[in-house]
Tab-separated table of C-alpha atoms in Angstrom:
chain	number	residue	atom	x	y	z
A	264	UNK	CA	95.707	99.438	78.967
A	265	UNK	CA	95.057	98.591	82.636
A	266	UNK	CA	97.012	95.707	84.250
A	267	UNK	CA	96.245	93.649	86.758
A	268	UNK	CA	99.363	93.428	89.211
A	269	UNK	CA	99.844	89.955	91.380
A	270	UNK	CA	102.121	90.617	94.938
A	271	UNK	CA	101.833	87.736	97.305
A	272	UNK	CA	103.341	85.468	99.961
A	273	UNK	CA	102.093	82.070	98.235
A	274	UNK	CA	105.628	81.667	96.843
A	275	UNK	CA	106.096	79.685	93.269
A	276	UNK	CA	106.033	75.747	94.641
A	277	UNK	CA	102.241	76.149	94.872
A	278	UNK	CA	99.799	75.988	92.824
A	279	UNK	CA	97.766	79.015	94.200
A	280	UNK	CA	99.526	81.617	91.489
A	281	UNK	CA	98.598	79.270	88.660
A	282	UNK	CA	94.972	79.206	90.218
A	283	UNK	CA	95.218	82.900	90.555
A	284	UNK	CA	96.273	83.934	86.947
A	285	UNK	CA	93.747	81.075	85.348
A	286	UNK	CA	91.010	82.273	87.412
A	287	UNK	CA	91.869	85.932	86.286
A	288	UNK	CA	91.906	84.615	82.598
A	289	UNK	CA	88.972	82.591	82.719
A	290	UNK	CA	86.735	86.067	83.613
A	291	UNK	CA	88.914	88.102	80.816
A	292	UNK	CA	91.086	86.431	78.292
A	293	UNK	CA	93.028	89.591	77.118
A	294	UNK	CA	93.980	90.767	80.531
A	295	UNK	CA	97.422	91.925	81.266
A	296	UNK	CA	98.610	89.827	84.392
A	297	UNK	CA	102.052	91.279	85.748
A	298	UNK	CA	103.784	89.734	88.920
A	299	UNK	CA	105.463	92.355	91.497
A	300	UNK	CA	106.711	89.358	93.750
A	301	UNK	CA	105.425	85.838	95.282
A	302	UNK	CA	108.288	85.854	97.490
A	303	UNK	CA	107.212	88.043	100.699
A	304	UNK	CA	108.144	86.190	103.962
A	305	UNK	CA	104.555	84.576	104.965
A	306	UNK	CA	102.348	87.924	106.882
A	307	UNK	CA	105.633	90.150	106.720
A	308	UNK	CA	103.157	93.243	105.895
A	309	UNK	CA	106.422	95.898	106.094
A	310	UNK	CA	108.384	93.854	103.376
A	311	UNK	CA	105.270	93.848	100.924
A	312	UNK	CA	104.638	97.926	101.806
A	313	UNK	CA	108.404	98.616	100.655
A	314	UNK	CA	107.833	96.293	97.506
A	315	UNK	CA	104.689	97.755	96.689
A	316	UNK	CA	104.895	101.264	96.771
A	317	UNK	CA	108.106	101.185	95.029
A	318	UNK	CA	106.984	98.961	91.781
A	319	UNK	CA	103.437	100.261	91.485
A	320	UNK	CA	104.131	104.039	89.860
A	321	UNK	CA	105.469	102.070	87.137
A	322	UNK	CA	102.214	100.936	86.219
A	323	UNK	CA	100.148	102.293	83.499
A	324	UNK	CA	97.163	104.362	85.636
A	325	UNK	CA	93.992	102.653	86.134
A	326	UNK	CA	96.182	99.567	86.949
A	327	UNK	CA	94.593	97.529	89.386
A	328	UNK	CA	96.990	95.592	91.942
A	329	UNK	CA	96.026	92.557	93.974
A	330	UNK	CA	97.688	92.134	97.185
A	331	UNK	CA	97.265	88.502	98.551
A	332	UNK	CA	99.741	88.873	101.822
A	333	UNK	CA	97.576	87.802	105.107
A	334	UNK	CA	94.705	87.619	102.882
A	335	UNK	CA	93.731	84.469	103.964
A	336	UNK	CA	89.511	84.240	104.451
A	337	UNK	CA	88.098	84.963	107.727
A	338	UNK	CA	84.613	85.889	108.339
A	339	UNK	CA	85.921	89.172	110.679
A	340	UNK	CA	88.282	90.569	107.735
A	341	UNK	CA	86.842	92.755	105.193
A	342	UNK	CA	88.369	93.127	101.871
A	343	UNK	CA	88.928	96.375	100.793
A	344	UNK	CA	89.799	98.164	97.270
A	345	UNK	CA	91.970	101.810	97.677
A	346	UNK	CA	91.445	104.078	95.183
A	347	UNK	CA	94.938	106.172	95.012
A	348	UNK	CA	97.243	107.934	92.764
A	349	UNK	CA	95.410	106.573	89.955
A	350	UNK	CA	95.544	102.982	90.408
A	351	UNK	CA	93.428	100.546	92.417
A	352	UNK	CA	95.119	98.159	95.430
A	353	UNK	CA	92.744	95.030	96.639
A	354	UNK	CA	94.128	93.638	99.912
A	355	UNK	CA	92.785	92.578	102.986
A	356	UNK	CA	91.863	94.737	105.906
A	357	UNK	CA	95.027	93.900	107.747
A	358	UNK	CA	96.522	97.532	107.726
A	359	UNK	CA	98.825	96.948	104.606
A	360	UNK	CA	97.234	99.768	101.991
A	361	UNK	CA	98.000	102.164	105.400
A	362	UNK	CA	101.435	100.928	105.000
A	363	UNK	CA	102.502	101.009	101.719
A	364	UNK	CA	100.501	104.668	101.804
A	365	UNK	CA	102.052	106.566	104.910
A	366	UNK	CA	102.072	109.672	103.557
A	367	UNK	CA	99.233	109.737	101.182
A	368	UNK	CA	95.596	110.330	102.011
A	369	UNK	CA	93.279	107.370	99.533
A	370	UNK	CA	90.708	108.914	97.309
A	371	UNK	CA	88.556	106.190	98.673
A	372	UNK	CA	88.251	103.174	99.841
A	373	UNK	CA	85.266	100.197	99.776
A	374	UNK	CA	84.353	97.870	101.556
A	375	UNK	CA	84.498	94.997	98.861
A	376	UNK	CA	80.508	93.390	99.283
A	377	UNK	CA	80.724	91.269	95.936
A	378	UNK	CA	80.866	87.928	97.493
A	379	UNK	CA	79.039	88.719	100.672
A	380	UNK	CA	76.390	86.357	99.734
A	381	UNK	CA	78.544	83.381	100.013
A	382	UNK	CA	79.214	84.279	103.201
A	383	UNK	CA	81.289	81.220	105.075
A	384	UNK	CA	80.991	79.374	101.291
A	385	UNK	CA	83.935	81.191	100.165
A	386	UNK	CA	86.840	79.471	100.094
A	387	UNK	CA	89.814	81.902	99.033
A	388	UNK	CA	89.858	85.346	99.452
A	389	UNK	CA	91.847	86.094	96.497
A	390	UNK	CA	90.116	83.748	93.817
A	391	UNK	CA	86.724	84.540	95.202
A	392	UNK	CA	86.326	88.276	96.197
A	393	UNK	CA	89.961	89.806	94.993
A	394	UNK	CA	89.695	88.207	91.546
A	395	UNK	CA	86.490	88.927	90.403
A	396	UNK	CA	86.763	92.465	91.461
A	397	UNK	CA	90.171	93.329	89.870
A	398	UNK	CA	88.671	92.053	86.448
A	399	UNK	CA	85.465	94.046	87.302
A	400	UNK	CA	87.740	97.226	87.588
A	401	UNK	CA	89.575	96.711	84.481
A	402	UNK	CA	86.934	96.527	82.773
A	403	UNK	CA	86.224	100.343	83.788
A	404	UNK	CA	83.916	99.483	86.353
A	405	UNK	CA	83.411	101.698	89.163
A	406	UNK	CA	84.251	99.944	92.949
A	407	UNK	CA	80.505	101.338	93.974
A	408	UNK	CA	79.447	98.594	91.867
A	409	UNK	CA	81.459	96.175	93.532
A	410	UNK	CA	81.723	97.654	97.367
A	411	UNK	CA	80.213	100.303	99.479
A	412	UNK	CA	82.488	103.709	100.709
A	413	UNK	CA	83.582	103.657	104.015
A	414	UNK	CA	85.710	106.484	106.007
A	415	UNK	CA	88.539	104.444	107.413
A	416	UNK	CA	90.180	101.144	106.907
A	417	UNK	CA	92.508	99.452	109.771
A	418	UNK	CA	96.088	101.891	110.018
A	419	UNK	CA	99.121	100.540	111.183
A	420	UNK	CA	102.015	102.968	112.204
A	421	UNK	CA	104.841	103.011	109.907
A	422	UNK	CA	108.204	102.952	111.374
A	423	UNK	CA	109.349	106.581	110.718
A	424	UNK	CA	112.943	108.323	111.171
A	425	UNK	CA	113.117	110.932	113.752
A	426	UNK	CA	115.219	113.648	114.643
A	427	UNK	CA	116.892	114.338	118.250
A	428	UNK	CA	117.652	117.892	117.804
A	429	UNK	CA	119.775	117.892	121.491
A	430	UNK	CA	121.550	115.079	120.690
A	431	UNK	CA	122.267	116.390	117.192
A	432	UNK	CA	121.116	112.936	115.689
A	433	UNK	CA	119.077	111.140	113.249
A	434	UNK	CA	117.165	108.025	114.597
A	435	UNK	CA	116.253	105.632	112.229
A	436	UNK	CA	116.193	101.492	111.425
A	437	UNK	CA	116.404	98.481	109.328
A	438	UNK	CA	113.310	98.279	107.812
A	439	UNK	CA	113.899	96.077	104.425
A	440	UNK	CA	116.873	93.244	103.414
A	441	UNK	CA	116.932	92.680	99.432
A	442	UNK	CA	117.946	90.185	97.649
A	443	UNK	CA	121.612	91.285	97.982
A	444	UNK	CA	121.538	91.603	101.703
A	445	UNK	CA	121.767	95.333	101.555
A	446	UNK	CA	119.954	96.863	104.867
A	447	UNK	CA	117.470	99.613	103.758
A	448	UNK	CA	116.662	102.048	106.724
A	449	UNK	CA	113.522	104.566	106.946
A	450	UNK	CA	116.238	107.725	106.952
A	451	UNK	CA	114.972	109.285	103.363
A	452	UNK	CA	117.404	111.528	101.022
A	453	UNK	CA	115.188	114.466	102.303
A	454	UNK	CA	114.770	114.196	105.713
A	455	UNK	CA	118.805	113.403	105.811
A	456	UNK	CA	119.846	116.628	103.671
A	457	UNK	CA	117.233	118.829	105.191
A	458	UNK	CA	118.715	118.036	108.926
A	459	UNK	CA	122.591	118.264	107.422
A	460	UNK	CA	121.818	121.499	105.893
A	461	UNK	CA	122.539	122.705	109.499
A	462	UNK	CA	125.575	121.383	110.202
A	463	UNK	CA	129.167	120.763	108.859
A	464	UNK	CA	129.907	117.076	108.997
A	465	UNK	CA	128.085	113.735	110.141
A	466	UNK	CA	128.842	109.829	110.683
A	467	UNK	CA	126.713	107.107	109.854
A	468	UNK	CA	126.467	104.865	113.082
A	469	UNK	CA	125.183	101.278	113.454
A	470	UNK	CA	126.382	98.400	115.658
A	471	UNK	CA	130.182	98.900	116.135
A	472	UNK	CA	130.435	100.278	112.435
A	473	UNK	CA	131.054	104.325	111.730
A	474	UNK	CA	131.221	105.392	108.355
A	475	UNK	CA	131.564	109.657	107.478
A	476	UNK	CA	130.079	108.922	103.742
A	477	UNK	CA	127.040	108.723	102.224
A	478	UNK	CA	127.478	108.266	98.230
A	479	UNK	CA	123.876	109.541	95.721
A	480	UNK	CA	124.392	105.888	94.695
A	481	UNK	CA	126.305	102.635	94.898
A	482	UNK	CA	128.345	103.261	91.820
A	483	UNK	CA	129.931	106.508	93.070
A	484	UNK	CA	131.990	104.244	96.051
A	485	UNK	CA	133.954	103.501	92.788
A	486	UNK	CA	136.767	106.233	92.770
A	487	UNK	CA	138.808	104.186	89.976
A	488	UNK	CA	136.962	102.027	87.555
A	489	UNK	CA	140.003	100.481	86.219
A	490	UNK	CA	140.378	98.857	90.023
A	491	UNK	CA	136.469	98.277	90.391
A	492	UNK	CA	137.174	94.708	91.870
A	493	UNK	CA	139.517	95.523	94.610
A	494	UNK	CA	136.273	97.874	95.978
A	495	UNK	CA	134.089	94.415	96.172
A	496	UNK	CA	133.429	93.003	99.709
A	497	UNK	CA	133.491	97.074	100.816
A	498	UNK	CA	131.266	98.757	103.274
A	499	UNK	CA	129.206	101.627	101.957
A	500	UNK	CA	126.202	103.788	102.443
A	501	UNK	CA	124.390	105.398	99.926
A	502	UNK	CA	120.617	106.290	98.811
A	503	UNK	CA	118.800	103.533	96.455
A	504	UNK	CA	116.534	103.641	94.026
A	505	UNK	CA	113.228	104.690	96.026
A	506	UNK	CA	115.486	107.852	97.863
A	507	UNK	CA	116.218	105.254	101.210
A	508	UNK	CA	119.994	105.270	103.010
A	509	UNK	CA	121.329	102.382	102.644
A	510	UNK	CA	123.814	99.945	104.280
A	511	UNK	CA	125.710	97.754	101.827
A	512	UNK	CA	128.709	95.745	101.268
A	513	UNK	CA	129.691	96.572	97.534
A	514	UNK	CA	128.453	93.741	95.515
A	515	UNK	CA	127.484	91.531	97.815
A	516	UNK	CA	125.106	89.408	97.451
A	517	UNK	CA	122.275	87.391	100.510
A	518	UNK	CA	125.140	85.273	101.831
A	519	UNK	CA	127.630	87.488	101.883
A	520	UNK	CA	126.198	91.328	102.272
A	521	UNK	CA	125.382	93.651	104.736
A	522	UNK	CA	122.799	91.712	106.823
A	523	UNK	CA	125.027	89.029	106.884
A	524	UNK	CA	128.389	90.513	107.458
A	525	UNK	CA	127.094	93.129	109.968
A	526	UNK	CA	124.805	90.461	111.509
A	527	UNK	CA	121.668	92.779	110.990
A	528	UNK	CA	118.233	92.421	111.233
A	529	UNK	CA	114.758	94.516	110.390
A	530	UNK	CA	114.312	97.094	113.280
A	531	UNK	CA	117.626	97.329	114.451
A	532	UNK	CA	119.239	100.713	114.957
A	533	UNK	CA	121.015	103.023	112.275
A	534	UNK	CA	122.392	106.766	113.869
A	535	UNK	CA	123.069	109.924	112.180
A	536	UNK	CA	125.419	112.347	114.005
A	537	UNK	CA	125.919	115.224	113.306
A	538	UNK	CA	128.487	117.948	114.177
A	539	UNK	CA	128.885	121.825	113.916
């Protein structure tokens, strides 16, 4: 069964999520409402990319995901629907979708024209154009119903790693902080092993830290599991979840991880040298 998928900066004080899930549930009383998060920093468009693309695959396909995150109505800003890998993302014309899909090419995308009539009448984006088309979808509607195809919605550059092949370096940066302060960097599993392939050792660079390790995962930092707690409050690096090098004190958590004990911020700096 289709879902209907909720990511937004509104946080949970408001009432706008209540608004958004009864307004859902008012057009379709059996539909499957899942929230991805309500806590993206207000307009931080990078944060909700990371979030996004990460949680949606787990999604039944056909799933439909609203995306309320500098969605706020203005005449200029169209609303769009992407049609990709399956699943359907509503957002606003802001560049996000071009985010969150870097490396992917959209089967489509619409131009949302449901609520066009109201023209300067409408009063939220979400509740009035987002909401009423994510139900129309689930239902097994088709967006041509809903929208009309256009070639090209607004694209944002993503921050990408690169490699200095005369300097024998990776350049990458902080582009996500989770909940535990851990500092996620663009430098993928891939692109990492595919440039070390070449060469016999690296070190992991950042601010006045050097570390020569980079572990599959957090848990393999452990050596002895019998002295697990004398590794807490440890620098490491290691690949997470979605494949991303990461820069982590071991179980630290937003007040006392790696953002805050390297004193780190989104788009600083994070080196990988290399050596022969």
């Amino acid at each position: 069964m289709p879902v209907i998928t909720l990511t937004s900066d509104y946080g949970l004080t408001d009432y706008r999520v209540a608004a958004i899930k009864g307004s859902i549930l008012t057009q379709k009383s059996t539909a499957v409402i899942a929230d991805i998060s309500h806590e993206i920093e207000a307009y931080n468009l990078l944060q909700t990319a990371y979030i996004v693309r990460n949680a949606y695959k787990y999604f039944p396909q056909g799933s439909v995901h609203i995306i309320s995150v500098d969605s706020f109505y203005r005449k200029e800003v169209k609303s769009i629907i992407y049609k990709t890998d399956g699943h359907y993302f509503i957002a606003a014309d802001n560049g996000l979708l071009s985010l969150v899909f870097f490396d992917m090419n959209p089967e489509a995308i619409y131009e949302i024209t449901l609520n066009n009539r109201f023209d300067d009448e409408v009063n939220s984006t979400t509740i009035d154009i987002f909401v009423p088309s994510a139900v129309h979808l689930s239902n097994g509607g088709v967006p041509e119903v809903i929208g009309r195809k256009i070639t090209a919605a607004k694209d944002l550059s993503f921050p990408r790693a690169v490699h200095n092949e005369s300097e024998k370096m990776i350049i990458g940066e902080v582009m996500y902080i989770d909940n535990f302060g851990n500092l996620v960097s663009n430098i993928s599993r891939k692109f990492f092993e595919k440039i070390k392939s070449n060469h016999s050792a690296f070190t992991v660079k950042f601010r006045n830290y050097v570390m020569s390790n980079v572990y599959n995962n957090h848990t393999d930092f452990v050596k002895i599991w019998e002295e697990e707690r004398d590794y807490h409050g440890k620098a490491v690096a290691a690949f997470n979840e979605a494949g991303l090098l990461e820069l982590c004190i071991y179980k630290g958590n937003k007040n006392n991880g790696a953002k805050t004990l390297f004193g780190m911020n989104v788009g600083e700096k994070v080196y990988v040298e290399f050596e022969d």
